[in-house]
Amino acid sequence: KQEVTQIPAALSVPEGENLVLNCSFTDSAIYNLQWFRQDPGKGLTSLLLIQSSQREQTSGRLNASLDKSSGRSTLYIAASQPGDSATYLCASGGGFGNEKLTFGTGTRLTIIP
Amino acid sequence: EPEVTQTPSHQVTQMGQEVILRCVPISNHLYFYWYRQILGQKVEFLVSFYNNEISEKSEIFDDQFSVERPDGSNFTLKIRSTKLEDSAMYFCASSVDLGRGEQYFGPGTRLTVT
């Protein structure tokens, strides 16, 4: 059974700093890895999707990497802004016949102005 | 930009009552999902739906739950007899196909069972 872990559970950094969020998964036979942002009491906004054949994906100030062999993914946020404050979730997708996403517990990020 | 919509945003019901949560997936998507998030806990998969039938379900998705695509646009989750522990945020998601994989989530329905 896939287990997804995100450490730390909470992170506070001053505005302008670059930061890295971590995600680890126990079963490396994943099809893809998706990063989401969740604001308090709100839905999930998809940030980046990395297919299993890819090593990284970039969108603006965000860069996500995937290392299947070590069971890890990271989300790099450059030049953090107060508006980046949210909970960031990673989720692994099992692929054909097992397309559900398995979520981590998230990292609650606070950017200090 | 196309988005998944869900209604209602908040539903309060009494224990034992039936509730129907509604979702309108993105129009060209073929795969539909329900997830739930109990307050303070992980987002959990409930069920996936393709070609008018369930393709996968979790152990949470017992006989009290059912899903339906009653027409070409709506996708519903029914809970027959709600329990206190069904109180959660319920998210609908859709994806264009398995190959693309990216799932797009709706804003959620907060279900409160009293």
PDB file of C-alpha atoms in Angstrom:
ATOM      1  CA  LYS A   1       0.000   0.000   0.000  1.00  0.00           C
ATOM      2  CA  GLN A   2       1.398   3.375  -1.002  1.00  0.00           C
ATOM      3  CA  GLU A   3       2.287   5.749   1.838  1.00  0.00           C
ATOM      4  CA  VAL A   4       3.122   9.386   1.123  1.00  0.00           C
ATOM      5  CA  THR A   5       4.889  11.506   3.711  1.00  0.00           C
ATOM      6  CA  GLN A   6       5.632  15.214   3.788  1.00  0.00           C
ATOM      7  CA  ILE A   7       8.156  16.718   6.159  1.00  0.00           C
ATOM      8  CA  PRO A   8       8.116  19.211   7.760  1.00  0.00           C
ATOM      9  CA  ALA A   9       4.455  19.571   8.666  1.00  0.00           C
ATOM     10  CA  ALA A  10       4.905  23.331   8.946  1.00  0.00           C
ATOM     11  CA  LEU A  11       7.491  25.801   7.701  1.00  0.00           C
ATOM     12  CA  SER A  12       7.913  29.553   8.179  1.00  0.00           C
ATOM     13  CA  VAL A  13      10.354  31.546   6.087  1.00  0.00           C
ATOM     14  CA  PRO A  14      10.949  35.274   5.498  1.00  0.00           C
ATOM     15  CA  GLU A  15       9.675  36.783   2.277  1.00  0.00           C
ATOM     16  CA  GLY A  16      12.100  36.600  -0.602  1.00  0.00           C
ATOM     17  CA  GLU A  17      13.796  33.375   0.418  1.00  0.00           C
ATOM     18  CA  ASN A  18      13.959  30.293  -1.754  1.00  0.00           C
ATOM     19  CA  LEU A  19      12.595  27.140  -0.152  1.00  0.00           C
ATOM     20  CA  VAL A  20      12.182  23.424  -0.726  1.00  0.00           C
ATOM     21  CA  LEU A  21       9.261  21.222   0.287  1.00  0.00           C
ATOM     22  CA  ASN A  22       9.785  17.488   0.519  1.00  0.00           C
ATOM     23  CA  CYS A  23       7.617  14.533  -0.379  1.00  0.00           C
ATOM     24  CA  SER A  24       8.498  10.856  -0.040  1.00  0.00           C
ATOM     25  CA  PHE A  25       6.611   7.760  -1.118  1.00  0.00           C
ATOM     26  CA  THR A  26       7.094   4.102  -0.302  1.00  0.00           C
ATOM     27  CA  ASP A  27       6.149   2.436  -3.598  1.00  0.00           C
ATOM     28  CA  SER A  28       8.316   3.640  -6.485  1.00  0.00           C
ATOM     29  CA  ALA A  29       5.978   2.129  -9.096  1.00  0.00           C
ATOM     30  CA  ILE A  30       4.124   5.387  -9.534  1.00  0.00           C
ATOM     31  CA  TYR A  31       2.716   6.749 -12.754  1.00  0.00           C
ATOM     32  CA  ASN A  32       2.944  10.400 -11.838  1.00  0.00           C
ATOM     33  CA  LEU A  33       3.365  12.820  -8.957  1.00  0.00           C
ATOM     34  CA  GLN A  34       1.149  15.846  -8.563  1.00  0.00           C
ATOM     35  CA  TRP A  35       1.675  18.893  -6.342  1.00  0.00           C
ATOM     36  CA  PHE A  36      -1.295  20.893  -5.075  1.00  0.00           C
ATOM     37  CA  ARG A  37      -1.874  24.042  -3.107  1.00  0.00           C
ATOM     38  CA  GLN A  38      -4.709  24.253  -0.577  1.00  0.00           C
ATOM     39  CA  ASP A  39      -5.797  27.496   1.047  1.00  0.00           C
ATOM     40  CA  PRO A  40      -7.667  27.242   4.385  1.00  0.00           C
ATOM     41  CA  GLY A  41     -11.156  25.814   3.905  1.00  0.00           C
ATOM     42  CA  LYS A  42     -10.735  25.740   0.151  1.00  0.00           C
ATOM     43  CA  GLY A  43     -10.249  23.248  -2.639  1.00  0.00           C
ATOM     44  CA  LEU A  44      -7.084  21.886  -4.193  1.00  0.00           C
ATOM     45  CA  THR A  45      -5.306  23.814  -6.911  1.00  0.00           C
ATOM     46  CA  SER A  46      -3.050  21.733  -9.118  1.00  0.00           C
ATOM     47  CA  LEU A  47       0.416  23.265  -9.365  1.00  0.00           C
ATOM     48  CA  LEU A  48       2.535  20.767 -11.252  1.00  0.00           C
ATOM     49  CA  LEU A  49       2.295  17.235 -12.570  1.00  0.00           C
ATOM     50  CA  ILE A  50       5.404  15.157 -13.164  1.00  0.00           C
ATOM     51  CA  GLN A  51       5.038  12.007 -15.216  1.00  0.00           C
ATOM     52  CA  SER A  52       7.097   9.009 -14.133  1.00  0.00           C
ATOM     53  CA  SER A  53       9.326   9.358 -17.196  1.00  0.00           C
ATOM     54  CA  GLN A  54      10.188  12.957 -16.300  1.00  0.00           C
ATOM     55  CA  ARG A  55      12.728  14.298 -13.820  1.00  0.00           C
ATOM     56  CA  GLU A  56      11.275  17.759 -13.291  1.00  0.00           C
ATOM     57  CA  GLN A  57       8.637  20.290 -14.251  1.00  0.00           C
ATOM     58  CA  THR A  58       8.679  24.063 -13.991  1.00  0.00           C
ATOM     59  CA  SER A  59       5.932  26.648 -13.788  1.00  0.00           C
ATOM     60  CA  GLY A  60       6.940  30.215 -13.059  1.00  0.00           C
ATOM     61  CA  ARG A  61       8.682  30.336  -9.674  1.00  0.00           C
ATOM     62  CA  LEU A  62       7.885  26.682  -8.992  1.00  0.00           C
ATOM     63  CA  ASN A  63      10.053  23.719  -9.889  1.00  0.00           C
ATOM     64  CA  ALA A  64       9.188  20.149  -8.977  1.00  0.00           C
ATOM     65  CA  SER A  65      11.575  17.230  -9.257  1.00  0.00           C
ATOM     66  CA  LEU A  66      10.994  13.505  -9.108  1.00  0.00           C
ATOM     67  CA  ASP A  67      13.407  10.713  -8.202  1.00  0.00           C
ATOM     68  CA  LYS A  68      11.476   7.463  -8.411  1.00  0.00           C
ATOM     69  CA  SER A  69      14.373   5.269  -7.387  1.00  0.00           C
ATOM     70  CA  SER A  70      14.720   7.031  -4.041  1.00  0.00           C
ATOM     71  CA  GLY A  71      10.983   7.597  -3.636  1.00  0.00           C
ATOM     72  CA  ARG A  72      11.274  11.363  -3.383  1.00  0.00           C
ATOM     73  CA  SER A  73       9.914  14.524  -4.914  1.00  0.00           C
ATOM     74  CA  THR A  74      10.694  18.120  -4.059  1.00  0.00           C
ATOM     75  CA  LEU A  75       8.903  21.371  -4.754  1.00  0.00           C
ATOM     76  CA  TYR A  76      11.210  24.358  -5.025  1.00  0.00           C
ATOM     77  CA  ILE A  77       9.698  27.819  -4.618  1.00  0.00           C
ATOM     78  CA  ALA A  78      11.899  30.714  -5.665  1.00  0.00           C
ATOM     79  CA  ALA A  79      11.688  34.217  -4.241  1.00  0.00           C
ATOM     80  CA  SER A  80       8.843  33.431  -1.878  1.00  0.00           C
ATOM     81  CA  GLN A  81       5.976  35.909  -1.448  1.00  0.00           C
ATOM     82  CA  PRO A  82       3.320  36.276   1.282  1.00  0.00           C
ATOM     83  CA  GLY A  83       0.743  35.050  -1.239  1.00  0.00           C
ATOM     84  CA  ASP A  84       2.546  31.707  -1.317  1.00  0.00           C
ATOM     85  CA  SER A  85       1.332  31.021   2.223  1.00  0.00           C
ATOM     86  CA  ALA A  86      -0.844  27.894   2.027  1.00  0.00           C
ATOM     87  CA  THR A  87      -0.705  24.154   2.594  1.00  0.00           C
ATOM     88  CA  TYR A  88       1.147  22.257  -0.107  1.00  0.00           C
ATOM     89  CA  LEU A  89       0.144  18.686  -0.808  1.00  0.00           C
ATOM     90  CA  CYS A  90       1.848  16.066  -2.914  1.00  0.00           C
ATOM     91  CA  ALA A  91       0.017  13.057  -4.290  1.00  0.00           C
ATOM     92  CA  SER A  92       1.203   9.991  -6.161  1.00  0.00           C
ATOM     93  CA  GLY A  93      -0.792   8.470  -8.990  1.00  0.00           C
ATOM     94  CA  GLY A  94      -0.716   4.750  -9.579  1.00  0.00           C
ATOM     95  CA  GLY A  95      -1.519   4.784 -13.274  1.00  0.00           C
ATOM     96  CA  PHE A  96      -3.595   2.445 -15.405  1.00  0.00           C
ATOM     97  CA  GLY A  97      -6.040   0.456 -13.333  1.00  0.00           C
ATOM     98  CA  ASN A  98      -4.921   2.255 -10.201  1.00  0.00           C
ATOM     99  CA  GLU A  99      -5.526   5.854 -11.062  1.00  0.00           C
ATOM    100  CA  LYS A 100      -6.374   7.118  -7.625  1.00  0.00           C
ATOM    101  CA  LEU A 101      -4.166   9.754  -6.038  1.00  0.00           C
ATOM    102  CA  THR A 102      -2.578   8.954  -2.676  1.00  0.00           C
ATOM    103  CA  PHE A 103      -2.002  12.143  -0.723  1.00  0.00           C
ATOM    104  CA  GLY A 104       0.517  13.223   1.855  1.00  0.00           C
ATOM    105  CA  THR A 105      -0.508  15.159   4.958  1.00  0.00           C
ATOM    106  CA  GLY A 106       0.874  18.387   3.557  1.00  0.00           C
ATOM    107  CA  THR A 107       3.303  21.112   4.572  1.00  0.00           C
ATOM    108  CA  ARG A 108       1.748  24.309   5.918  1.00  0.00           C
ATOM    109  CA  LEU A 109       3.889  27.146   4.572  1.00  0.00           C
ATOM    110  CA  THR A 110       3.907  30.632   6.071  1.00  0.00           C
ATOM    111  CA  ILE A 111       5.827  33.412   4.362  1.00  0.00           C
ATOM    112  CA  ILE A 112       6.677  36.179   6.809  1.00  0.00           C
ATOM    113  CA  PRO A 113       6.503  39.684   5.262  1.00  0.00           C
TER     114      PRO A 113
ATOM    115  CA  GLU B   1     -10.362  28.427 -18.025  1.00  0.00           C
ATOM    116  CA  PRO B   2     -12.569  25.340 -17.550  1.00  0.00           C
ATOM    117  CA  GLU B   3     -13.060  24.261 -13.964  1.00  0.00           C
ATOM    118  CA  VAL B   4     -14.810  21.628 -11.899  1.00  0.00           C
ATOM    119  CA  THR B   5     -17.800  22.985 -10.007  1.00  0.00           C
ATOM    120  CA  GLN B   6     -19.563  21.535  -6.978  1.00  0.00           C
ATOM    121  CA  THR B   7     -22.861  22.228  -5.254  1.00  0.00           C
ATOM    122  CA  PRO B   8     -23.764  22.931  -2.573  1.00  0.00           C
ATOM    123  CA  SER B   9     -20.717  24.524  -0.978  1.00  0.00           C
ATOM    124  CA  HIS B  10     -21.993  23.566   2.480  1.00  0.00           C
ATOM    125  CA  GLN B  11     -24.593  20.990   3.442  1.00  0.00           C
ATOM    126  CA  VAL B  12     -25.876  20.404   6.951  1.00  0.00           C
ATOM    127  CA  THR B  13     -27.890  17.267   7.542  1.00  0.00           C
ATOM    128  CA  GLN B  14     -29.125  15.157  10.397  1.00  0.00           C
ATOM    129  CA  MET B  15     -27.744  11.708  11.095  1.00  0.00           C
ATOM    130  CA  GLY B  16     -29.595   9.059   9.117  1.00  0.00           C
ATOM    131  CA  GLN B  17     -30.631  11.401   6.314  1.00  0.00           C
ATOM    132  CA  GLU B  18     -29.695  10.938   2.675  1.00  0.00           C
ATOM    133  CA  VAL B  19     -27.546  13.535   0.949  1.00  0.00           C
ATOM    134  CA  ILE B  20     -26.591  14.022  -2.681  1.00  0.00           C
ATOM    135  CA  LEU B  21     -23.483  15.983  -3.530  1.00  0.00           C
ATOM    136  CA  ARG B  22     -23.268  17.293  -7.054  1.00  0.00           C
ATOM    137  CA  CYS B  23     -20.369  17.961  -9.365  1.00  0.00           C
ATOM    138  CA  VAL B  24     -19.973  19.214 -12.905  1.00  0.00           C
ATOM    139  CA  PRO B  25     -16.635  17.948 -14.252  1.00  0.00           C
ATOM    140  CA  ILE B  26     -14.677  19.673 -16.988  1.00  0.00           C
ATOM    141  CA  SER B  27     -16.589  19.064 -20.201  1.00  0.00           C
ATOM    142  CA  ASN B  28     -14.090  17.021 -22.228  1.00  0.00           C
ATOM    143  CA  HIS B  29     -12.918  14.919 -19.278  1.00  0.00           C
ATOM    144  CA  LEU B  30     -13.705  11.225 -19.169  1.00  0.00           C
ATOM    145  CA  TYR B  31     -12.571  10.148 -15.691  1.00  0.00           C
ATOM    146  CA  PHE B  32     -14.301  11.284 -12.536  1.00  0.00           C
ATOM    147  CA  TYR B  33     -13.372  10.930  -8.892  1.00  0.00           C
ATOM    148  CA  TRP B  34     -14.609  11.618  -5.397  1.00  0.00           C
ATOM    149  CA  TYR B  35     -12.253  12.255  -2.494  1.00  0.00           C
ATOM    150  CA  ARG B  36     -12.915  13.389   1.031  1.00  0.00           C
ATOM    151  CA  GLN B  37     -10.930  15.213   3.690  1.00  0.00           C
ATOM    152  CA  ILE B  38     -11.898  14.935   7.323  1.00  0.00           C
ATOM    153  CA  LEU B  39     -10.832  18.056   9.200  1.00  0.00           C
ATOM    154  CA  GLY B  40      -7.117  17.949   9.957  1.00  0.00           C
ATOM    155  CA  GLN B  41      -6.556  14.696   8.057  1.00  0.00           C
ATOM    156  CA  LYS B  42      -5.280  13.601   4.667  1.00  0.00           C
ATOM    157  CA  VAL B  43      -7.282  13.789   1.494  1.00  0.00           C
ATOM    158  CA  GLU B  44      -8.597  10.254   0.917  1.00  0.00           C
ATOM    159  CA  PHE B  45      -9.725   8.587  -2.289  1.00  0.00           C
ATOM    160  CA  LEU B  46     -13.299   7.307  -2.363  1.00  0.00           C
ATOM    161  CA  VAL B  47     -14.127   6.228  -5.904  1.00  0.00           C
ATOM    162  CA  SER B  48     -13.246   6.612  -9.557  1.00  0.00           C
ATOM    163  CA  PHE B  49     -15.745   6.398 -12.419  1.00  0.00           C
ATOM    164  CA  TYR B  50     -15.283   5.835 -16.113  1.00  0.00           C
ATOM    165  CA  ASN B  51     -17.586   4.872 -18.950  1.00  0.00           C
ATOM    166  CA  ASN B  52     -20.612   4.882 -16.634  1.00  0.00           C
ATOM    167  CA  GLU B  53     -19.223   2.469 -14.138  1.00  0.00           C
ATOM    168  CA  ILE B  54     -17.023   2.422 -11.067  1.00  0.00           C
ATOM    169  CA  SER B  55     -13.443   1.610 -11.996  1.00  0.00           C
ATOM    170  CA  GLU B  56     -11.980   1.627  -8.500  1.00  0.00           C
ATOM    171  CA  LYS B  57     -13.242   2.217  -4.972  1.00  0.00           C
ATOM    172  CA  SER B  58     -11.670   2.390  -1.552  1.00  0.00           C
ATOM    173  CA  GLU B  59     -12.703   0.506   1.556  1.00  0.00           C
ATOM    174  CA  ILE B  60     -14.371   3.701   2.759  1.00  0.00           C
ATOM    175  CA  PHE B  61     -16.817   3.492  -0.152  1.00  0.00           C
ATOM    176  CA  ASP B  62     -19.218   0.981   1.341  1.00  0.00           C
ATOM    177  CA  ASP B  63     -22.858   0.227   0.530  1.00  0.00           C
ATOM    178  CA  GLN B  64     -23.942   3.567   1.992  1.00  0.00           C
ATOM    179  CA  PHE B  65     -22.249   5.356  -0.881  1.00  0.00           C
ATOM    180  CA  SER B  66     -23.175   5.420  -4.549  1.00  0.00           C
ATOM    181  CA  VAL B  67     -22.189   7.460  -7.580  1.00  0.00           C
ATOM    182  CA  GLU B  68     -24.053   8.301 -10.717  1.00  0.00           C
ATOM    183  CA  ARG B  69     -23.685  10.270 -13.899  1.00  0.00           C
ATOM    184  CA  PRO B  70     -27.361  11.050 -14.482  1.00  0.00           C
ATOM    185  CA  ASP B  71     -26.764  13.078 -17.633  1.00  0.00           C
ATOM    186  CA  GLY B  72     -23.918  14.273 -19.822  1.00  0.00           C
ATOM    187  CA  SER B  73     -22.671  16.875 -17.394  1.00  0.00           C
ATOM    188  CA  ASN B  74     -23.399  15.998 -13.770  1.00  0.00           C
ATOM    189  CA  PHE B  75     -21.638  13.509 -11.505  1.00  0.00           C
ATOM    190  CA  THR B  76     -23.181  12.821  -8.110  1.00  0.00           C
ATOM    191  CA  LEU B  77     -22.208  11.194  -4.837  1.00  0.00           C
ATOM    192  CA  LYS B  78     -25.056   9.881  -2.690  1.00  0.00           C
ATOM    193  CA  ILE B  79     -24.747   8.929   0.942  1.00  0.00           C
ATOM    194  CA  ARG B  80     -27.848   6.961   1.895  1.00  0.00           C
ATOM    195  CA  SER B  81     -27.881   7.213   5.656  1.00  0.00           C
ATOM    196  CA  THR B  82     -25.372   9.709   6.942  1.00  0.00           C
ATOM    197  CA  LYS B  83     -23.317   9.136  10.082  1.00  0.00           C
ATOM    198  CA  LEU B  84     -21.515  11.647  12.248  1.00  0.00           C
ATOM    199  CA  GLU B  85     -18.201  10.368  10.891  1.00  0.00           C
ATOM    200  CA  ASP B  86     -19.239  11.269   7.345  1.00  0.00           C
ATOM    201  CA  SER B  87     -18.686  14.925   8.253  1.00  0.00           C
ATOM    202  CA  ALA B  88     -15.887  16.046   5.930  1.00  0.00           C
ATOM    203  CA  MET B  89     -15.049  18.120   2.891  1.00  0.00           C
ATOM    204  CA  TYR B  90     -15.930  16.168  -0.240  1.00  0.00           C
ATOM    205  CA  PHE B  91     -13.993  16.929  -3.394  1.00  0.00           C
ATOM    206  CA  CYS B  92     -14.892  15.973  -6.931  1.00  0.00           C
ATOM    207  CA  ALA B  93     -12.125  15.705  -9.519  1.00  0.00           C
ATOM    208  CA  SER B  94     -11.863  14.909 -13.189  1.00  0.00           C
ATOM    209  CA  SER B  95      -9.141  14.091 -15.680  1.00  0.00           C
ATOM    210  CA  VAL B  96      -9.073  13.967 -19.446  1.00  0.00           C
ATOM    211  CA  ASP B  97      -7.644  10.472 -19.576  1.00  0.00           C
ATOM    212  CA  LEU B  98      -5.265   8.180 -17.745  1.00  0.00           C
ATOM    213  CA  GLY B  99      -2.388   8.975 -20.036  1.00  0.00           C
ATOM    214  CA  ARG B 100      -2.511  12.672 -19.217  1.00  0.00           C
ATOM    215  CA  GLY B 101      -3.174  11.873 -15.606  1.00  0.00           C
ATOM    216  CA  GLU B 102      -3.578  15.358 -14.173  1.00  0.00           C
ATOM    217  CA  GLN B 103      -6.619  15.537 -11.929  1.00  0.00           C
ATOM    218  CA  TYR B 104      -8.471  18.832 -11.530  1.00  0.00           C
ATOM    219  CA  PHE B 105     -10.361  19.348  -8.306  1.00  0.00           C
ATOM    220  CA  GLY B 106     -13.501  21.251  -7.513  1.00  0.00           C
ATOM    221  CA  PRO B 107     -13.843  23.655  -4.568  1.00  0.00           C
ATOM    222  CA  GLY B 108     -15.463  20.999  -2.381  1.00  0.00           C
ATOM    223  CA  THR B 109     -18.684  20.528  -0.459  1.00  0.00           C
ATOM    224  CA  ARG B 110     -18.434  20.763   3.293  1.00  0.00           C
ATOM    225  CA  LEU B 111     -20.799  18.164   4.746  1.00  0.00           C
ATOM    226  CA  THR B 112     -21.755  18.530   8.386  1.00  0.00           C
ATOM    227  CA  VAL B 113     -23.750  15.710   9.965  1.00  0.00           C
ATOM    228  CA  THR B 114     -25.415  16.580  13.264  1.00  0.00           C
TER     229      THR B 114
END
